[in-house]
Amino acid sequence: MSGGARLENANPLIFQRTGERLQTANDEDEDVADPIDDREIFDLIRSINDPEHPLSLEELNVVEQVRVRVDDQENIVGVEFTPTIPHCSMATLIGLSIKVKLLRSLPERFKIDAHITPGTHASEDAVNKQLADKERVAAALENSQLLEVVNQCLISNARTG
Amino acid sequence: MAADSALLLGLVEEFVLGQQDRKAVDTATGKLKAGQFTILQLVEALGLHLTSSQPQTRGRGVQLLSNVLQECYGDLTEREVKVLIVFYENRLKDHYVITPHVIQGLKALTKCSVLPPGSAVSILKSLFQDIHVQSLMLAERSCVYNILIQLMESRESELKGLGADFVFGFVQSVDGERDPRNLLLAFHIARKIVHEGYDLGKFTEELFEVTSCYFPIDFSPPANDPHGITQEELVLALRVVLTGTPRFAEFLLPLIIEKLDSDVQSAKLDSLQTLTACASVYEHKDLAQFLPGLWASLRREVFQTASERVESAGLAAVGTLTACLSRSVLNSDSEDSLNVFLELVLKDCQHHLCEPDLKLVWPSAKLLQATSTASYRASHRVAAAVLPSLIEQYNSRTQCAQRRTLLEVLQGFVHPVTSSEEDESVLLDFRQSLCSIVFSALSESNADLQITSMRLLTALGQQTGLLLESDVELAVDHLTRLILEEGDPKVSLAVVECAGALARLHPAAFISKMVPRLKEEIFSGGLRSKAVRQRCVAALAAVSSRPSLVQESTPVLLQVLTSAHTGTGAFSLEEVISVCHSLQKIAEQAQDTEETGGVFHDVIPRLLGLALQAALQGSSGHCSPILEETVLSAMVPIISTTCARLQSRLAGQTASLAVSLFLDGDVSFLPENAFPTQIQLLKVSQSQMVCLLMGCVCWLPRTVEVPQMDRLLLELEELSCTCDHPLSYTSAAKCYAGLVNKSPAGEVLDSLIDRTLKRISTELDSASSPVRTQAFTLLLWVSKALLLRYHPLSTALTDKLFSLLSDPELGWLAADGFSLLMSDSPDVLNRGSHADVRIMYRQRFFTENSAKLVEGFNAAVQEKKSGYLKALSHIVNNLPRQVQLTELPALLPLLLEALSCPDQGVQVSTLSCLQPVLLDPPSALITQLEVLVGRTLALTTSPTMKVRIASLRCIHALSRFPEHEIMPFRARVLRALAAPLDDHKRVVRSEAAVARNEW
């Protein structure tokens, strides 16, 4: 980020982070099974770094807990994310990061679906199509440069966690 | 004489022909030092060679002379030096083969203390004139620099006489230097030139150019570099030069602005730090013309930064710049550059503060805060510009999040303004509105808003004059209300913190307002929920930092205990315990004065009295909560913290009273004297009170003598070996150990221990004895007491413990005992209790005993082995990391064995011991990687949650091993981690997710 390269959105809105999930007595209990819920999924993706700001997706309000849908029984996870501006060129990258993070962190039984919140991006359909296409996601992850960028976003940031 | 000169001639001959090197020099030096011949004779003997037509021969001749001079430059007379210098200066013009030796010789001569006046100048002149430094070899260049340094140190005034020529000569000789070692020398010279006031003349720019061309330094030393020069050293050396004089300002500042544009992170950082350094020596006129450029770069760095280090360096630079500008003395004709700069800052930052939702609020606020901390004038200016708008915005905005941000920004401005004594705080003008904001935010219902406003309140309270008496009272009212009404744990935590901070400064308001109100609330009966009372008690503890407050608050808490005992207040068990914790907290934080000491000195008898009453009643049917073990255990730390802090007079008194109470049943000092006269506290029925005795006598300072020691020890031993009540016998054993640890070494102690050991052994050896566990507990504690003070008898006791590892009944306990032996126990035998704890006792124990352990393990039958493994993992777990790392190779096979041991306790303990080691893996581990990965992966499906979590953490740590080592395992680990991802426990899943993402 040198002097010449201007950011697309230099002064974005910032939102507050939620705290750590509170540990309940049930969490300590061996015999109680905790279902995978939307908060758990949200905890996984909220600390992903934004590609252009040193902020997490949660702080930029790109992901919200209400936009996460989980069905533990049916093995479906759906995440909607909202780019900060309608022309954000990073939307695909953000979607890919979310998808990769969930692929790596969830059991294989889940079908993972990440798409843009309807009506928040100029080329919404194109991006959604790219993200839904298994082949293209797999191909993107073969690209070592792209994988490097995605990993940058996913570097676990223990402090923000 | 003749023989000497013949010898000399021979030596010279041999050296020049190259037959001898070191030996000739050594002999010649030895003889010269012994006075057998003079340097003149040496030169005469060299005569022929020095004038030889062969450059090589001349070179050898000069080399011999130079080498000799290097050894004995201290013995020369001024005349000799003069002649030699003339000779050497001439030789500089000679063939290039000779030059290195000439420079060596000159270097030796410059070290002479009798260097004749004027010669320094002439040496330098010929050096600069006759040789081109950069065409010399590395070693010779360094020689030249050393000559310069030497002369600068010894002949400073002469060199300054040279004027700018010296600087020019230096510039010429340094220009193009590449070797880091020589650069360090060159920077050293340049620093001296700049700092010690050499005349730079018209060569300022040249000197700057020749040094600044290295800025910013990018140097990575080759691996296993023998010279150990780091980038850090070079950077610092160069920075000192560049920031040395304001005369560089016109060159340096543009350079810094240019380098700030760099993409390299370290270059940015270096530039910012250099700017910070130079701003502290420069004056405002040096900076004035570059302010817009500097500001533009700094703003960009802070607004768009990617790294926190750059941001904080940028803020520091802004701060020092402002401070520098504020130092300036104004002339009537020049404009105020501070104002100019602040205008710039305000123009760019102020409007961002009006958008509290957006990202740039924070960088802007930080920049403004950095300027306002820098000086009084700046803070005045910034506060006047910023605060009104912030305050106004706060009042006009309605969204909580925005108001919270505004409050946080405000807090940032309140916090750093450290005005000196005579200046009145800049914030004084805004006092009224700030206070009203705080109070209005306190009465909001939003938790975050309340928390932030309490922080702001604390910050305001720290500054003199910002909170008036009435404001403090209002604040206390608000805080009290929050304590009573707000259930949010975060808010109550903040209230407690804020109240604690303010109470330290304004105790009076708290005494008159808060304490009575809380007291009333605590005793108001069951109307309010328990949680409210809990918060009241916690708040009481938090505010009790001043003696006056302690005097008010402790009686309230004691009253709670009393009424709990009599059963009038309907206080639950947890409440009583939390009251005890609060009392302990007060005891910990109370300032150590005569007054508070007195207060607590009275607390002990009251606690003892209560406990005793409860115990006596307990036998007659009515059950008081004080009788509960948990309450008693909570009382122990109150007593012990107090005792550890008591001054020696009071301490002695307390000790003798407590001992006479427990030994003789002397109840005369207890309040409400209504006890039967014949009570025996160390006998069975009231025996659990012995833990209070432990808290008292074991925590006294070592200088205080405990009366009737022998009798006390005897009774304690008896109790600990006969009683069947766990708390009683353990406390008695601890108390015994605590006293043994402090008692003076000597025969008395030895025989005492012998006696105890015999008794313990008898009990332990008879398999049918009913009190084996008791005897074991005593053994454990006494071993710990002796181990801590390096007592020679401790080995006998620990050996006994080792032998117990294979005991069918006690083996398991014994293995756990090792963890107790190696860790700090909170209630006795620690440094806080003034116990005799030697440093490194753990390492010592480990080195002495690890072999025994391994031996025992190998000798044991299969089903007994796990006990040894458990003991081992406990011991290793408590060792400091350095020792762990060095010992690990030897122990690794055993630890890996422990991983496959079926006992889950052993697994957890071993894994938690391995995990920190894995973070920085020693090479021994890498060879065992295969086994390690296999065993830990197997444990991720263990039925126990703790084992699963611990093993997943280990696997996480494994991911940081060198990549080429773990590569072969990657696929296997990723596949294996898929299973815990679907674990039914969320905690396990999250660990697995973290680990898998890392892999």
PDB file of N, CA and C in Angstrom, chain B residues 392-439:
ATOM      1  N   GLU B 392     -20.284  18.706  21.374  1.00  0.00           N
ATOM      2  CA  GLU B 392     -21.545  19.047  20.731  1.00  0.00           C
ATOM      3  C   GLU B 392     -22.124  17.832  20.006  1.00  0.00           C
ATOM      4  N   GLN B 393     -21.225  17.132  19.309  1.00  0.00           N
ATOM      5  CA  GLN B 393     -21.687  15.947  18.593  1.00  0.00           C
ATOM      6  C   GLN B 393     -22.276  14.919  19.524  1.00  0.00           C
ATOM      7  N   TYR B 394     -21.595  14.753  20.664  1.00  0.00           N
ATOM      8  CA  TYR B 394     -22.105  13.768  21.606  1.00  0.00           C
ATOM      9  C   TYR B 394     -23.533  14.120  21.985  1.00  0.00           C
ATOM     10  N   ASN B 395     -23.732  15.392  22.226  1.00  0.00           N
ATOM     11  CA  ASN B 395     -25.067  15.786  22.661  1.00  0.00           C
ATOM     12  C   ASN B 395     -26.107  15.678  21.550  1.00  0.00           C
ATOM     13  N   SER B 396     -25.662  15.790  20.296  1.00  0.00           N
ATOM     14  CA  SER B 396     -26.652  15.761  19.227  1.00  0.00           C
ATOM     15  C   SER B 396     -26.894  14.353  18.682  1.00  0.00           C
ATOM     16  N   ARG B 397     -25.861  13.482  18.779  1.00  0.00           N
ATOM     17  CA  ARG B 397     -26.057  12.129  18.244  1.00  0.00           C
ATOM     18  C   ARG B 397     -26.956  11.329  19.148  1.00  0.00           C
ATOM     19  N   THR B 398     -27.641  10.373  18.565  1.00  0.00           N
ATOM     20  CA  THR B 398     -28.500   9.563  19.418  1.00  0.00           C
ATOM     21  C   THR B 398     -28.106   8.102  19.426  1.00  0.00           C
ATOM     22  N   GLN B 399     -27.343   7.668  18.409  1.00  0.00           N
ATOM     23  CA  GLN B 399     -26.997   6.250  18.374  1.00  0.00           C
ATOM     24  C   GLN B 399     -25.940   5.922  19.418  1.00  0.00           C
ATOM     25  N   CYS B 400     -26.165   4.813  20.100  1.00  0.00           N
ATOM     26  CA  CYS B 400     -25.244   4.457  21.168  1.00  0.00           C
ATOM     27  C   CYS B 400     -23.843   4.208  20.666  1.00  0.00           C
ATOM     28  N   ALA B 401     -23.723   3.500  19.555  1.00  0.00           N
ATOM     29  CA  ALA B 401     -22.388   3.143  19.060  1.00  0.00           C
ATOM     30  C   ALA B 401     -21.595   4.399  18.752  1.00  0.00           C
ATOM     31  N   GLN B 402     -22.260   5.377  18.122  1.00  0.00           N
ATOM     32  CA  GLN B 402     -21.561   6.616  17.793  1.00  0.00           C
ATOM     33  C   GLN B 402     -21.149   7.363  19.050  1.00  0.00           C
ATOM     34  N   ARG B 403     -22.071   7.422  19.999  1.00  0.00           N
ATOM     35  CA  ARG B 403     -21.748   8.154  21.215  1.00  0.00           C
ATOM     36  C   ARG B 403     -20.604   7.465  21.950  1.00  0.00           C
ATOM     37  N   ARG B 404     -20.598   6.156  21.857  1.00  0.00           N
ATOM     38  CA  ARG B 404     -19.524   5.436  22.534  1.00  0.00           C
ATOM     39  C   ARG B 404     -18.179   5.769  21.920  1.00  0.00           C
ATOM     40  N   THR B 405     -18.136   5.751  20.587  1.00  0.00           N
ATOM     41  CA  THR B 405     -16.891   6.106  19.916  1.00  0.00           C
ATOM     42  C   THR B 405     -16.453   7.505  20.328  1.00  0.00           C
ATOM     43  N   LEU B 406     -17.407   8.427  20.343  1.00  0.00           N
ATOM     44  CA  LEU B 406     -17.075   9.796  20.722  1.00  0.00           C
ATOM     45  C   LEU B 406     -16.504   9.847  22.135  1.00  0.00           C
ATOM     46  N   LEU B 407     -17.133   9.083  23.021  1.00  0.00           N
ATOM     47  CA  LEU B 407     -16.623   9.062  24.396  1.00  0.00           C
ATOM     48  C   LEU B 407     -15.212   8.519  24.445  1.00  0.00           C
ATOM     49  N   GLU B 408     -14.966   7.467  23.663  1.00  0.00           N
ATOM     50  CA  GLU B 408     -13.624   6.882  23.692  1.00  0.00           C
ATOM     51  C   GLU B 408     -12.595   7.868  23.176  1.00  0.00           C
ATOM     52  N   VAL B 409     -12.978   8.592  22.115  1.00  0.00           N
ATOM     53  CA  VAL B 409     -12.066   9.607  21.585  1.00  0.00           C
ATOM     54  C   VAL B 409     -11.810  10.667  22.650  1.00  0.00           C
ATOM     55  N   LEU B 410     -12.864  11.091  23.301  1.00  0.00           N
ATOM     56  CA  LEU B 410     -12.725  12.088  24.361  1.00  0.00           C
ATOM     57  C   LEU B 410     -11.781  11.581  25.449  1.00  0.00           C
ATOM     58  N   GLN B 411     -11.980  10.324  25.789  1.00  0.00           N
ATOM     59  CA  GLN B 411     -11.119   9.767  26.835  1.00  0.00           C
ATOM     60  C   GLN B 411      -9.658   9.853  26.436  1.00  0.00           C
ATOM     61  N   GLY B 412      -9.404   9.571  25.151  1.00  0.00           N
ATOM     62  CA  GLY B 412      -8.038   9.682  24.655  1.00  0.00           C
ATOM     63  C   GLY B 412      -7.486  11.079  24.855  1.00  0.00           C
ATOM     64  N   PHE B 413      -8.333  12.083  24.723  1.00  0.00           N
ATOM     65  CA  PHE B 413      -7.841  13.447  24.898  1.00  0.00           C
ATOM     66  C   PHE B 413      -7.656  13.799  26.371  1.00  0.00           C
ATOM     67  N   VAL B 414      -8.519  13.231  27.187  1.00  0.00           N
ATOM     68  CA  VAL B 414      -8.401  13.558  28.611  1.00  0.00           C
ATOM     69  C   VAL B 414      -7.158  12.898  29.183  1.00  0.00           C
ATOM     70  N   HIS B 415      -6.953  11.679  28.760  1.00  0.00           N
ATOM     71  CA  HIS B 415      -5.920  10.887  29.402  1.00  0.00           C
ATOM     72  C   HIS B 415      -4.525  11.492  29.323  1.00  0.00           C
ATOM     73  N   PRO B 416      -4.075  11.856  28.120  1.00  0.00           N
ATOM     74  CA  PRO B 416      -2.654  12.154  28.030  1.00  0.00           C
ATOM     75  C   PRO B 416      -2.251  13.555  28.458  1.00  0.00           C
ATOM     76  N   VAL B 417      -3.209  14.445  28.652  1.00  0.00           N
ATOM     77  CA  VAL B 417      -2.780  15.810  28.931  1.00  0.00           C
ATOM     78  C   VAL B 417      -2.133  15.869  30.311  1.00  0.00           C
ATOM     79  N   THR B 418      -0.839  15.818  30.310  1.00  0.00           N
ATOM     80  CA  THR B 418      -0.133  15.879  31.582  1.00  0.00           C
ATOM     81  C   THR B 418       0.419  17.288  31.745  1.00  0.00           C
ATOM     82  N   SER B 419      -0.340  18.097  32.344  1.00  0.00           N
ATOM     83  CA  SER B 419       0.101  19.493  32.483  1.00  0.00           C
ATOM     84  C   SER B 419       1.037  19.603  33.678  1.00  0.00           C
ATOM     85  N   SER B 420       1.989  20.478  33.553  1.00  0.00           N
ATOM     86  CA  SER B 420       2.923  20.661  34.649  1.00  0.00           C
ATOM     87  C   SER B 420       2.224  21.442  35.772  1.00  0.00           C
ATOM     88  N   GLU B 421       2.933  21.559  36.867  1.00  0.00           N
ATOM     89  CA  GLU B 421       2.327  22.094  38.079  1.00  0.00           C
ATOM     90  C   GLU B 421       1.660  23.454  37.867  1.00  0.00           C
ATOM     91  N   GLU B 422       2.426  24.373  37.254  1.00  0.00           N
ATOM     92  CA  GLU B 422       1.903  25.750  37.247  1.00  0.00           C
ATOM     93  C   GLU B 422       0.806  25.968  36.212  1.00  0.00           C
ATOM     94  N   ASP B 423       0.908  25.205  35.085  1.00  0.00           N
ATOM     95  CA  ASP B 423      -0.160  25.371  34.103  1.00  0.00           C
ATOM     96  C   ASP B 423      -1.430  24.755  34.647  1.00  0.00           C
ATOM     97  N   GLU B 424      -2.498  25.430  34.488  1.00  0.00           N
ATOM     98  CA  GLU B 424      -3.717  24.757  34.870  1.00  0.00           C
ATOM     99  C   GLU B 424      -4.178  23.919  33.682  1.00  0.00           C
ATOM    100  N   SER B 425      -4.857  22.853  34.009  1.00  0.00           N
ATOM    101  CA  SER B 425      -5.190  21.897  32.956  1.00  0.00           C
ATOM    102  C   SER B 425      -5.956  22.576  31.836  1.00  0.00           C
ATOM    103  N   VAL B 426      -5.595  22.192  30.592  1.00  0.00           N
ATOM    104  CA  VAL B 426      -6.265  22.764  29.434  1.00  0.00           C
ATOM    105  C   VAL B 426      -7.734  22.437  29.410  1.00  0.00           C
ATOM    106  N   LEU B 427      -8.049  21.352  30.116  1.00  0.00           N
ATOM    107  CA  LEU B 427      -9.424  20.881  30.026  1.00  0.00           C
ATOM    108  C   LEU B 427     -10.349  21.639  30.958  1.00  0.00           C
ATOM    109  N   LEU B 428      -9.741  22.528  31.763  1.00  0.00           N
ATOM    110  CA  LEU B 428     -10.534  23.196  32.777  1.00  0.00           C
ATOM    111  C   LEU B 428     -11.745  23.893  32.172  1.00  0.00           C
ATOM    112  N   ASP B 429     -11.538  24.456  30.985  1.00  0.00           N
ATOM    113  CA  ASP B 429     -12.645  25.175  30.349  1.00  0.00           C
ATOM    114  C   ASP B 429     -13.810  24.244  30.014  1.00  0.00           C
ATOM    115  N   PHE B 430     -13.468  22.997  29.776  1.00  0.00           N
ATOM    116  CA  PHE B 430     -14.501  22.061  29.332  1.00  0.00           C
ATOM    117  C   PHE B 430     -15.005  21.188  30.472  1.00  0.00           C
ATOM    118  N   ARG B 431     -14.501  21.486  31.678  1.00  0.00           N
ATOM    119  CA  ARG B 431     -14.825  20.659  32.828  1.00  0.00           C
ATOM    120  C   ARG B 431     -16.322  20.403  32.940  1.00  0.00           C
ATOM    121  N   GLN B 432     -17.049  21.500  32.927  1.00  0.00           N
ATOM    122  CA  GLN B 432     -18.489  21.422  33.122  1.00  0.00           C
ATOM    123  C   GLN B 432     -19.144  20.468  32.119  1.00  0.00           C
ATOM    124  N   SER B 433     -18.833  20.709  30.834  1.00  0.00           N
ATOM    125  CA  SER B 433     -19.529  19.910  29.818  1.00  0.00           C
ATOM    126  C   SER B 433     -19.042  18.467  29.824  1.00  0.00           C
ATOM    127  N   LEU B 434     -17.754  18.265  30.093  1.00  0.00           N
ATOM    128  CA  LEU B 434     -17.263  16.887  30.163  1.00  0.00           C
ATOM    129  C   LEU B 434     -17.971  16.126  31.272  1.00  0.00           C
ATOM    130  N   CYS B 435     -18.061  16.756  32.426  1.00  0.00           N
ATOM    131  CA  CYS B 435     -18.714  16.079  33.548  1.00  0.00           C
ATOM    132  C   CYS B 435     -20.155  15.769  33.206  1.00  0.00           C
ATOM    133  N   SER B 436     -20.828  16.719  32.593  1.00  0.00           N
ATOM    134  CA  SER B 436     -22.242  16.455  32.324  1.00  0.00           C
ATOM    135  C   SER B 436     -22.391  15.330  31.309  1.00  0.00           C
ATOM    136  N   ILE B 437     -21.453  15.264  30.354  1.00  0.00           N
ATOM    137  CA  ILE B 437     -21.499  14.148  29.411  1.00  0.00           C
ATOM    138  C   ILE B 437     -21.339  12.820  30.139  1.00  0.00           C
ATOM    139  N   VAL B 438     -20.347  12.780  31.015  1.00  0.00           N
ATOM    140  CA  VAL B 438     -20.093  11.534  31.741  1.00  0.00           C
ATOM    141  C   VAL B 438     -21.327  11.119  32.512  1.00  0.00           C
ATOM    142  N   PHE B 439     -21.912  12.077  33.208  1.00  0.00           N
ATOM    143  CA  PHE B 439     -23.051  11.688  34.045  1.00  0.00           C
ATOM    144  C   PHE B 439     -24.256  11.305  33.199  1.00  0.00           C
TER     145      PHE B 439
END
